[in-house]
């Protein structure tokens, strides 16, 4: 799938840098943008099936521009943005960059794009979360059904806000995943917000019973479970044992498997034994 409207948009983009929030193409065709004095682009980290290693999705990550493709993470900029309006502007710039850089590369791949929603954005946007981003995707004729918005972990006091934001995203046609601090927290969200996925720390596996219940209930409800921060062979082995005990597969993501890169994978990497 070539996304002809996106191709026309890319053809019109100038390679000259402009205003703080402008977007342009570098000499390799990657979309870049600027927020205040920081030039940024996209990196993508695969989400793989634990059992086969197949890449089902990529998470888009904002990175400073680097000749070695090892730019620094810029997500912390939202922690220090001076105002809610600037937080919203940066978040929308990152999402648009990631969408452009992802879909210009996907070709016939059915992979999904996971995009973070910073916790400051939950309360900074007054209403109709997702509407502005949907309009951008619609204008470029990009498939919003392949975009999964990742919501931050919420405290019990924020559960009403999480549910409100999630409902807005669903009404705008997006799927969404929720970050959870533990399988018990995820179970508490499962029935209330009906997410399309969860993301949990793949290093925190002490609660075996909680994990087993979560995996089995999510499998029955067709809710994806992604274990992030898989960084050692021991983490991967423990996840395989957990998956086998629960009788359910899951998705994994981490630096042991893949470093974030600007280019999507063109061929499957050898899967760790």
PDB file of C-alpha atoms in Angstrom:
ATOM      1  CA  UNK A   1       0.000   0.000   0.000  1.00  0.00           C
ATOM      2  CA  UNK A   2       1.628   3.255  -1.135  1.00  0.00           C
ATOM      3  CA  UNK A   3      -0.669   5.859   0.473  1.00  0.00           C
ATOM      4  CA  UNK A   4      -0.753   8.251  -2.521  1.00  0.00           C
ATOM      5  CA  UNK A   5      -1.930  11.316  -0.569  1.00  0.00           C
ATOM      6  CA  UNK A   6       0.968  10.852   1.848  1.00  0.00           C
ATOM      7  CA  UNK A   7       3.363  10.570  -1.105  1.00  0.00           C
ATOM      8  CA  UNK A   8       2.045  13.839  -2.542  1.00  0.00           C
ATOM      9  CA  UNK A   9       2.433  15.503   0.852  1.00  0.00           C
ATOM     10  CA  UNK A  10       6.023  14.275   1.154  1.00  0.00           C
ATOM     11  CA  UNK A  11       6.796  15.550  -2.334  1.00  0.00           C
ATOM     12  CA  UNK A  12       5.685  19.047  -1.277  1.00  0.00           C
ATOM     13  CA  UNK A  13       7.701  19.170   1.907  1.00  0.00           C
ATOM     14  CA  UNK A  14      10.655  21.508   1.711  1.00  0.00           C
ATOM     15  CA  UNK A  15      14.068  20.450   2.962  1.00  0.00           C
ATOM     16  CA  UNK A  16      14.563  23.893   4.478  1.00  0.00           C
ATOM     17  CA  UNK A  17      13.971  24.222   8.211  1.00  0.00           C
ATOM     18  CA  UNK A  18      11.317  26.697   9.215  1.00  0.00           C
ATOM     19  CA  UNK A  19       9.222  27.560  12.237  1.00  0.00           C
ATOM     20  CA  UNK A  20       9.505  25.834  15.583  1.00  0.00           C
ATOM     21  CA  UNK A  21       6.882  23.215  14.845  1.00  0.00           C
ATOM     22  CA  UNK A  22       7.453  22.834  11.057  1.00  0.00           C
ATOM     23  CA  UNK A  23       8.124  19.501   9.363  1.00  0.00           C
ATOM     24  CA  UNK A  24      10.598  18.869   6.556  1.00  0.00           C
ATOM     25  CA  UNK A  25      12.504  15.997   4.934  1.00  0.00           C
ATOM     26  CA  UNK A  26      16.204  15.307   5.356  1.00  0.00           C
ATOM     27  CA  UNK A  27      18.427  14.040   2.543  1.00  0.00           C
ATOM     28  CA  UNK A  28      17.367  10.439   3.284  1.00  0.00           C
ATOM     29  CA  UNK A  29      13.666  11.255   3.099  1.00  0.00           C
ATOM     30  CA  UNK A  30      13.040  11.073   6.860  1.00  0.00           C
ATOM     31  CA  UNK A  31      10.591  13.585   8.279  1.00  0.00           C
ATOM     32  CA  UNK A  32      12.058  15.888  10.913  1.00  0.00           C
ATOM     33  CA  UNK A  33      10.555  18.590  13.073  1.00  0.00           C
ATOM     34  CA  UNK A  34      11.634  21.255  15.522  1.00  0.00           C
ATOM     35  CA  UNK A  35      10.376  22.132  18.965  1.00  0.00           C
ATOM     36  CA  UNK A  36      12.008  25.275  20.336  1.00  0.00           C
ATOM     37  CA  UNK A  37      15.738  24.663  19.636  1.00  0.00           C
ATOM     38  CA  UNK A  38      15.538  20.887  19.368  1.00  0.00           C
ATOM     39  CA  UNK A  39      15.409  19.073  16.024  1.00  0.00           C
ATOM     40  CA  UNK A  40      13.734  15.686  16.274  1.00  0.00           C
ATOM     41  CA  UNK A  41      12.803  12.679  14.216  1.00  0.00           C
ATOM     42  CA  UNK A  42      11.390   9.174  14.725  1.00  0.00           C
ATOM     43  CA  UNK A  43      12.841   5.861  15.818  1.00  0.00           C
ATOM     44  CA  UNK A  44      10.884   2.609  15.879  1.00  0.00           C
ATOM     45  CA  UNK A  45      11.236  -0.400  18.187  1.00  0.00           C
ATOM     46  CA  UNK A  46       9.522  -3.655  17.164  1.00  0.00           C
ATOM     47  CA  UNK A  47       6.934  -5.524  19.217  1.00  0.00           C
ATOM     48  CA  UNK A  48       7.409  -9.256  18.567  1.00  0.00           C
ATOM     49  CA  UNK A  49       5.463 -12.411  19.192  1.00  0.00           C
ATOM     50  CA  UNK A  50       7.225 -14.281  21.963  1.00  0.00           C
ATOM     51  CA  UNK A  51       6.676 -17.692  20.383  1.00  0.00           C
ATOM     52  CA  UNK A  52       7.841 -16.948  16.837  1.00  0.00           C
ATOM     53  CA  UNK A  53       9.649 -13.609  16.858  1.00  0.00           C
ATOM     54  CA  UNK A  54       7.285 -12.227  14.207  1.00  0.00           C
ATOM     55  CA  UNK A  55       7.080  -8.419  14.261  1.00  0.00           C
ATOM     56  CA  UNK A  56       3.447  -7.376  14.690  1.00  0.00           C
ATOM     57  CA  UNK A  57       3.921  -3.698  15.534  1.00  0.00           C
ATOM     58  CA  UNK A  58       6.395  -0.900  16.150  1.00  0.00           C
ATOM     59  CA  UNK A  59       6.466   1.727  18.864  1.00  0.00           C
ATOM     60  CA  UNK A  60       7.261   5.225  17.621  1.00  0.00           C
ATOM     61  CA  UNK A  61       9.803   7.101  19.736  1.00  0.00           C
ATOM     62  CA  UNK A  62      10.886  10.739  19.473  1.00  0.00           C
ATOM     63  CA  UNK A  63      14.655  11.131  19.090  1.00  0.00           C
ATOM     64  CA  UNK A  64      17.035  14.010  18.622  1.00  0.00           C
ATOM     65  CA  UNK A  65      18.627  14.034  15.179  1.00  0.00           C
ATOM     66  CA  UNK A  66      21.862  12.039  15.104  1.00  0.00           C
ATOM     67  CA  UNK A  67      24.107  11.041  12.202  1.00  0.00           C
ATOM     68  CA  UNK A  68      24.677   7.673  13.878  1.00  0.00           C
ATOM     69  CA  UNK A  69      20.945   6.947  14.262  1.00  0.00           C
ATOM     70  CA  UNK A  70      21.419   6.954  18.048  1.00  0.00           C
ATOM     71  CA  UNK A  71      19.683  10.168  19.017  1.00  0.00           C
ATOM     72  CA  UNK A  72      18.591  10.832  22.572  1.00  0.00           C
ATOM     73  CA  UNK A  73      15.050  10.265  23.789  1.00  0.00           C
ATOM     74  CA  UNK A  74      12.992  13.458  23.809  1.00  0.00           C
ATOM     75  CA  UNK A  75       9.923  12.247  25.685  1.00  0.00           C
ATOM     76  CA  UNK A  76      11.141  14.022  28.821  1.00  0.00           C
ATOM     77  CA  UNK A  77      10.637  17.328  27.036  1.00  0.00           C
ATOM     78  CA  UNK A  78       6.970  17.043  27.885  1.00  0.00           C
ATOM     79  CA  UNK A  79       7.858  16.936  31.571  1.00  0.00           C
ATOM     80  CA  UNK A  80       9.473  20.361  31.252  1.00  0.00           C
ATOM     81  CA  UNK A  81       7.254  22.069  28.674  1.00  0.00           C
ATOM     82  CA  UNK A  82       6.291  25.490  29.966  1.00  0.00           C
ATOM     83  CA  UNK A  83       2.547  25.235  29.425  1.00  0.00           C
ATOM     84  CA  UNK A  84      -0.249  22.820  28.640  1.00  0.00           C
ATOM     85  CA  UNK A  85      -0.569  24.315  25.157  1.00  0.00           C
ATOM     86  CA  UNK A  86       3.112  23.647  24.466  1.00  0.00           C
ATOM     87  CA  UNK A  87       2.731  20.102  25.785  1.00  0.00           C
ATOM     88  CA  UNK A  88      -0.132  19.506  23.381  1.00  0.00           C
ATOM     89  CA  UNK A  89       1.837  21.025  20.499  1.00  0.00           C
ATOM     90  CA  UNK A  90       4.856  18.793  21.130  1.00  0.00           C
ATOM     91  CA  UNK A  91       2.739  15.680  21.544  1.00  0.00           C
ATOM     92  CA  UNK A  92       0.909  16.308  18.265  1.00  0.00           C
ATOM     93  CA  UNK A  93       4.173  17.069  16.464  1.00  0.00           C
ATOM     94  CA  UNK A  94       5.639  13.758  17.662  1.00  0.00           C
ATOM     95  CA  UNK A  95       2.570  11.793  16.595  1.00  0.00           C
ATOM     96  CA  UNK A  96       2.534  13.373  13.139  1.00  0.00           C
ATOM     97  CA  UNK A  97       6.276  12.741  12.650  1.00  0.00           C
ATOM     98  CA  UNK A  98       5.900   9.109  13.676  1.00  0.00           C
ATOM     99  CA  UNK A  99       2.873   8.555  11.460  1.00  0.00           C
ATOM    100  CA  UNK A 100       4.659  10.039   8.429  1.00  0.00           C
ATOM    101  CA  UNK A 101       7.909   8.163   9.045  1.00  0.00           C
ATOM    102  CA  UNK A 102       6.084   4.899   9.718  1.00  0.00           C
ATOM    103  CA  UNK A 103       3.589   4.784   6.883  1.00  0.00           C
ATOM    104  CA  UNK A 104       6.068   6.011   4.257  1.00  0.00           C
ATOM    105  CA  UNK A 105       8.006   2.781   4.961  1.00  0.00           C
ATOM    106  CA  UNK A 106       5.410   0.101   5.614  1.00  0.00           C
ATOM    107  CA  UNK A 107       4.586  -0.918   2.047  1.00  0.00           C
ATOM    108  CA  UNK A 108       2.476  -4.084   2.217  1.00  0.00           C
ATOM    109  CA  UNK A 109       3.312  -4.770   5.862  1.00  0.00           C
ATOM    110  CA  UNK A 110       0.221  -5.022   8.115  1.00  0.00           C
ATOM    111  CA  UNK A 111       2.191  -3.945  11.206  1.00  0.00           C
ATOM    112  CA  UNK A 112       0.572  -1.552  13.679  1.00  0.00           C
ATOM    113  CA  UNK A 113       2.012   1.676  15.051  1.00  0.00           C
ATOM    114  CA  UNK A 114       2.020   2.218  18.831  1.00  0.00           C
ATOM    115  CA  UNK A 115       2.186   5.849  19.953  1.00  0.00           C
ATOM    116  CA  UNK A 116       2.631   7.149  23.487  1.00  0.00           C
ATOM    117  CA  UNK A 117       0.257   9.574  25.145  1.00  0.00           C
ATOM    118  CA  UNK A 118       2.060  11.500  27.873  1.00  0.00           C
ATOM    119  CA  UNK A 119       0.290  11.595  31.239  1.00  0.00           C
ATOM    120  CA  UNK A 120       0.262  15.405  31.156  1.00  0.00           C
ATOM    121  CA  UNK A 121      -1.914  15.234  28.041  1.00  0.00           C
ATOM    122  CA  UNK A 122      -4.699  13.384  29.846  1.00  0.00           C
ATOM    123  CA  UNK A 123      -5.723  16.531  31.671  1.00  0.00           C
ATOM    124  CA  UNK A 124      -4.285  19.173  29.309  1.00  0.00           C
ATOM    125  CA  UNK A 125      -6.739  18.389  26.493  1.00  0.00           C
ATOM    126  CA  UNK A 126     -10.134  19.700  27.543  1.00  0.00           C
ATOM    127  CA  UNK A 127     -12.315  17.372  25.447  1.00  0.00           C
ATOM    128  CA  UNK A 128     -12.538  15.015  22.451  1.00  0.00           C
ATOM    129  CA  UNK A 129      -9.144  13.369  22.799  1.00  0.00           C
ATOM    130  CA  UNK A 130      -7.877  12.007  19.495  1.00  0.00           C
ATOM    131  CA  UNK A 131     -10.003  14.248  17.263  1.00  0.00           C
ATOM    132  CA  UNK A 132      -7.120  16.443  16.057  1.00  0.00           C
ATOM    133  CA  UNK A 133      -4.882  13.452  15.286  1.00  0.00           C
ATOM    134  CA  UNK A 134      -7.712  11.671  13.494  1.00  0.00           C
ATOM    135  CA  UNK A 135      -8.147  14.721  11.241  1.00  0.00           C
ATOM    136  CA  UNK A 136      -4.440  14.569  10.317  1.00  0.00           C
ATOM    137  CA  UNK A 137      -4.619  10.872   9.478  1.00  0.00           C
ATOM    138  CA  UNK A 138      -7.833  11.368   7.516  1.00  0.00           C
ATOM    139  CA  UNK A 139      -6.299  14.244   5.530  1.00  0.00           C
ATOM    140  CA  UNK A 140      -3.328  12.035   4.568  1.00  0.00           C
ATOM    141  CA  UNK A 141      -5.637   9.031   4.025  1.00  0.00           C
ATOM    142  CA  UNK A 142      -3.674   6.941   6.513  1.00  0.00           C
ATOM    143  CA  UNK A 143      -5.345   3.972   8.259  1.00  0.00           C
ATOM    144  CA  UNK A 144      -6.134   5.015  11.817  1.00  0.00           C
ATOM    145  CA  UNK A 145      -7.211   1.427  12.583  1.00  0.00           C
ATOM    146  CA  UNK A 146      -3.506   0.528  12.511  1.00  0.00           C
ATOM    147  CA  UNK A 147      -2.657   3.119  15.181  1.00  0.00           C
ATOM    148  CA  UNK A 148      -2.682   2.061  18.849  1.00  0.00           C
ATOM    149  CA  UNK A 149      -2.484   4.911  21.359  1.00  0.00           C
ATOM    150  CA  UNK A 150      -0.640   4.014  24.563  1.00  0.00           C
ATOM    151  CA  UNK A 151      -2.138   5.553  27.693  1.00  0.00           C
ATOM    152  CA  UNK A 152      -0.021   5.991  30.827  1.00  0.00           C
ATOM    153  CA  UNK A 153      -0.549   4.073  34.033  1.00  0.00           C
ATOM    154  CA  UNK A 154      -3.210   5.743  36.155  1.00  0.00           C
ATOM    155  CA  UNK A 155      -3.588   5.970  39.904  1.00  0.00           C
ATOM    156  CA  UNK A 156      -6.919   4.842  41.424  1.00  0.00           C
ATOM    157  CA  UNK A 157      -7.855   8.519  41.734  1.00  0.00           C
ATOM    158  CA  UNK A 158      -7.252   8.983  37.973  1.00  0.00           C
ATOM    159  CA  UNK A 159      -9.284   5.980  36.851  1.00  0.00           C
ATOM    160  CA  UNK A 160     -12.266   8.138  35.848  1.00  0.00           C
ATOM    161  CA  UNK A 161      -9.955  10.304  33.685  1.00  0.00           C
ATOM    162  CA  UNK A 162      -8.381   7.257  32.057  1.00  0.00           C
ATOM    163  CA  UNK A 163     -11.815   5.880  31.221  1.00  0.00           C
ATOM    164  CA  UNK A 164     -12.975   9.242  29.825  1.00  0.00           C
ATOM    165  CA  UNK A 165      -9.892   9.638  27.596  1.00  0.00           C
ATOM    166  CA  UNK A 166     -10.050   5.998  26.450  1.00  0.00           C
ATOM    167  CA  UNK A 167     -13.714   6.408  25.497  1.00  0.00           C
ATOM    168  CA  UNK A 168     -12.832   9.514  23.466  1.00  0.00           C
ATOM    169  CA  UNK A 169     -10.120   7.665  21.557  1.00  0.00           C
ATOM    170  CA  UNK A 170     -12.466   4.773  20.849  1.00  0.00           C
ATOM    171  CA  UNK A 171     -15.159   7.158  19.587  1.00  0.00           C
ATOM    172  CA  UNK A 172     -12.587   8.672  17.220  1.00  0.00           C
ATOM    173  CA  UNK A 173     -11.795   5.241  15.783  1.00  0.00           C
ATOM    174  CA  UNK A 174      -8.518   4.486  17.554  1.00  0.00           C
ATOM    175  CA  UNK A 175      -7.490   1.380  19.406  1.00  0.00           C
ATOM    176  CA  UNK A 176      -5.685   1.981  22.681  1.00  0.00           C
ATOM    177  CA  UNK A 177      -3.401   0.185  25.085  1.00  0.00           C
ATOM    178  CA  UNK A 178      -2.910   0.984  28.765  1.00  0.00           C
ATOM    179  CA  UNK A 179       0.373   0.890  30.641  1.00  0.00           C
ATOM    180  CA  UNK A 180      -0.035  -0.915  33.960  1.00  0.00           C
ATOM    181  CA  UNK A 181       2.291  -1.130  36.936  1.00  0.00           C
ATOM    182  CA  UNK A 182       1.329  -4.736  37.728  1.00  0.00           C
ATOM    183  CA  UNK A 183      -0.946  -7.512  36.467  1.00  0.00           C
ATOM    184  CA  UNK A 184      -3.355  -6.788  39.344  1.00  0.00           C
ATOM    185  CA  UNK A 185      -3.611  -3.154  38.234  1.00  0.00           C
ATOM    186  CA  UNK A 186      -4.239  -4.331  34.672  1.00  0.00           C
ATOM    187  CA  UNK A 187      -7.008  -6.661  35.829  1.00  0.00           C
ATOM    188  CA  UNK A 188      -8.660  -3.694  37.551  1.00  0.00           C
ATOM    189  CA  UNK A 189      -8.653  -1.761  34.268  1.00  0.00           C
ATOM    190  CA  UNK A 190      -9.675  -4.658  32.024  1.00  0.00           C
ATOM    191  CA  UNK A 191     -13.414  -4.617  32.653  1.00  0.00           C
ATOM    192  CA  UNK A 192     -13.801  -0.876  33.247  1.00  0.00           C
ATOM    193  CA  UNK A 193     -12.001   0.521  30.196  1.00  0.00           C
ATOM    194  CA  UNK A 194     -11.992  -2.480  27.813  1.00  0.00           C
ATOM    195  CA  UNK A 195      -8.589  -1.684  26.260  1.00  0.00           C
ATOM    196  CA  UNK A 196      -7.202  -3.318  23.150  1.00  0.00           C
ATOM    197  CA  UNK A 197      -3.919  -4.041  24.906  1.00  0.00           C
ATOM    198  CA  UNK A 198      -1.779  -3.708  28.002  1.00  0.00           C
ATOM    199  CA  UNK A 199       1.899  -2.902  28.383  1.00  0.00           C
ATOM    200  CA  UNK A 200       3.718  -4.125  31.468  1.00  0.00           C
ATOM    201  CA  UNK A 201       7.325  -4.326  32.627  1.00  0.00           C
ATOM    202  CA  UNK A 202       8.724  -7.670  31.488  1.00  0.00           C
ATOM    203  CA  UNK A 203      11.190  -7.694  34.378  1.00  0.00           C
ATOM    204  CA  UNK A 204       8.547  -7.695  37.115  1.00  0.00           C
ATOM    205  CA  UNK A 205       7.225 -11.260  37.146  1.00  0.00           C
ATOM    206  CA  UNK A 206       7.021 -12.074  40.856  1.00  0.00           C
ATOM    207  CA  UNK A 207       3.215 -12.290  40.946  1.00  0.00           C
ATOM    208  CA  UNK A 208       2.873 -15.534  38.972  1.00  0.00           C
ATOM    209  CA  UNK A 209      -0.795 -16.011  39.836  1.00  0.00           C
ATOM    210  CA  UNK A 210      -1.643 -12.454  38.808  1.00  0.00           C
ATOM    211  CA  UNK A 211       0.208 -12.847  35.531  1.00  0.00           C
ATOM    212  CA  UNK A 212      -1.482 -16.151  34.754  1.00  0.00           C
ATOM    213  CA  UNK A 213      -4.935 -14.713  35.424  1.00  0.00           C
ATOM    214  CA  UNK A 214      -4.216 -11.610  33.349  1.00  0.00           C
ATOM    215  CA  UNK A 215      -2.848 -13.550  30.374  1.00  0.00           C
ATOM    216  CA  UNK A 216      -5.744 -15.982  30.346  1.00  0.00           C
ATOM    217  CA  UNK A 217      -8.434 -13.336  30.735  1.00  0.00           C
ATOM    218  CA  UNK A 218      -6.843 -11.124  28.085  1.00  0.00           C
ATOM    219  CA  UNK A 219      -6.571 -14.061  25.682  1.00  0.00           C
ATOM    220  CA  UNK A 220     -10.275 -14.790  26.166  1.00  0.00           C
ATOM    221  CA  UNK A 221     -11.127 -11.122  25.541  1.00  0.00           C
ATOM    222  CA  UNK A 222      -8.670 -10.812  22.618  1.00  0.00           C
ATOM    223  CA  UNK A 223      -6.659  -8.152  24.424  1.00  0.00           C
ATOM    224  CA  UNK A 224      -2.944  -8.014  23.580  1.00  0.00           C
ATOM    225  CA  UNK A 225      -0.389  -8.155  26.390  1.00  0.00           C
ATOM    226  CA  UNK A 226       3.017  -6.592  25.670  1.00  0.00           C
ATOM    227  CA  UNK A 227       5.964  -7.119  27.995  1.00  0.00           C
ATOM    228  CA  UNK A 228       8.366  -4.212  27.565  1.00  0.00           C
ATOM    229  CA  UNK A 229      11.947  -3.645  28.811  1.00  0.00           C
ATOM    230  CA  UNK A 230      13.133  -7.138  27.932  1.00  0.00           C
ATOM    231  CA  UNK A 231      16.854  -6.543  28.356  1.00  0.00           C
ATOM    232  CA  UNK A 232      18.542  -9.832  29.302  1.00  0.00           C
ATOM    233  CA  UNK A 233      18.339 -13.486  28.210  1.00  0.00           C
ATOM    234  CA  UNK A 234      17.084 -14.247  31.720  1.00  0.00           C
ATOM    235  CA  UNK A 235      14.097 -11.921  31.210  1.00  0.00           C
ATOM    236  CA  UNK A 236      13.265 -13.676  27.945  1.00  0.00           C
ATOM    237  CA  UNK A 237      13.564 -17.130  29.500  1.00  0.00           C
ATOM    238  CA  UNK A 238      11.328 -16.146  32.417  1.00  0.00           C
ATOM    239  CA  UNK A 239       8.693 -14.792  30.035  1.00  0.00           C
ATOM    240  CA  UNK A 240       8.738 -17.993  28.000  1.00  0.00           C
ATOM    241  CA  UNK A 241       8.227 -20.035  31.160  1.00  0.00           C
ATOM    242  CA  UNK A 242       5.358 -17.761  32.212  1.00  0.00           C
ATOM    243  CA  UNK A 243       3.755 -17.965  28.777  1.00  0.00           C
ATOM    244  CA  UNK A 244       4.012 -21.770  28.744  1.00  0.00           C
ATOM    245  CA  UNK A 245       2.538 -22.067  32.240  1.00  0.00           C
ATOM    246  CA  UNK A 246      -0.421 -19.852  31.302  1.00  0.00           C
ATOM    247  CA  UNK A 247      -0.867 -21.522  27.923  1.00  0.00           C
ATOM    248  CA  UNK A 248      -1.019 -18.089  26.277  1.00  0.00           C
ATOM    249  CA  UNK A 249       1.362 -16.248  23.959  1.00  0.00           C
ATOM    250  CA  UNK A 250       2.259 -12.597  24.374  1.00  0.00           C
ATOM    251  CA  UNK A 251       4.259  -9.806  22.752  1.00  0.00           C
ATOM    252  CA  UNK A 252       7.719  -8.705  23.831  1.00  0.00           C
ATOM    253  CA  UNK A 253       9.754  -5.547  23.320  1.00  0.00           C
ATOM    254  CA  UNK A 254      13.172  -4.515  24.529  1.00  0.00           C
ATOM    255  CA  UNK A 255      16.834  -3.785  23.863  1.00  0.00           C
ATOM    256  CA  UNK A 256      17.782  -7.459  24.070  1.00  0.00           C
ATOM    257  CA  UNK A 257      15.733  -7.984  20.913  1.00  0.00           C
ATOM    258  CA  UNK A 258      15.913  -4.688  19.015  1.00  0.00           C
ATOM    259  CA  UNK A 259      17.321  -1.202  19.389  1.00  0.00           C
ATOM    260  CA  UNK A 260      15.084   1.634  18.165  1.00  0.00           C
ATOM    261  CA  UNK A 261      15.987   2.590  14.599  1.00  0.00           C
ATOM    262  CA  UNK A 262      14.719   5.082  12.040  1.00  0.00           C
ATOM    263  CA  UNK A 263      14.269   2.354   9.430  1.00  0.00           C
ATOM    264  CA  UNK A 264      11.685  -0.384   9.839  1.00  0.00           C
ATOM    265  CA  UNK A 265      12.985  -3.917   9.580  1.00  0.00           C
ATOM    266  CA  UNK A 266      13.115  -5.077   5.972  1.00  0.00           C
ATOM    267  CA  UNK A 267      13.731  -8.741   6.844  1.00  0.00           C
ATOM    268  CA  UNK A 268      13.031 -10.816   9.938  1.00  0.00           C
ATOM    269  CA  UNK A 269      15.901 -10.952  12.373  1.00  0.00           C
ATOM    270  CA  UNK A 270      17.113 -14.236  13.760  1.00  0.00           C
ATOM    271  CA  UNK A 271      14.984 -15.064  16.766  1.00  0.00           C
ATOM    272  CA  UNK A 272      16.770 -15.680  20.050  1.00  0.00           C
ATOM    273  CA  UNK A 273      16.791 -19.339  21.006  1.00  0.00           C
TER     274      UNK A 273
END
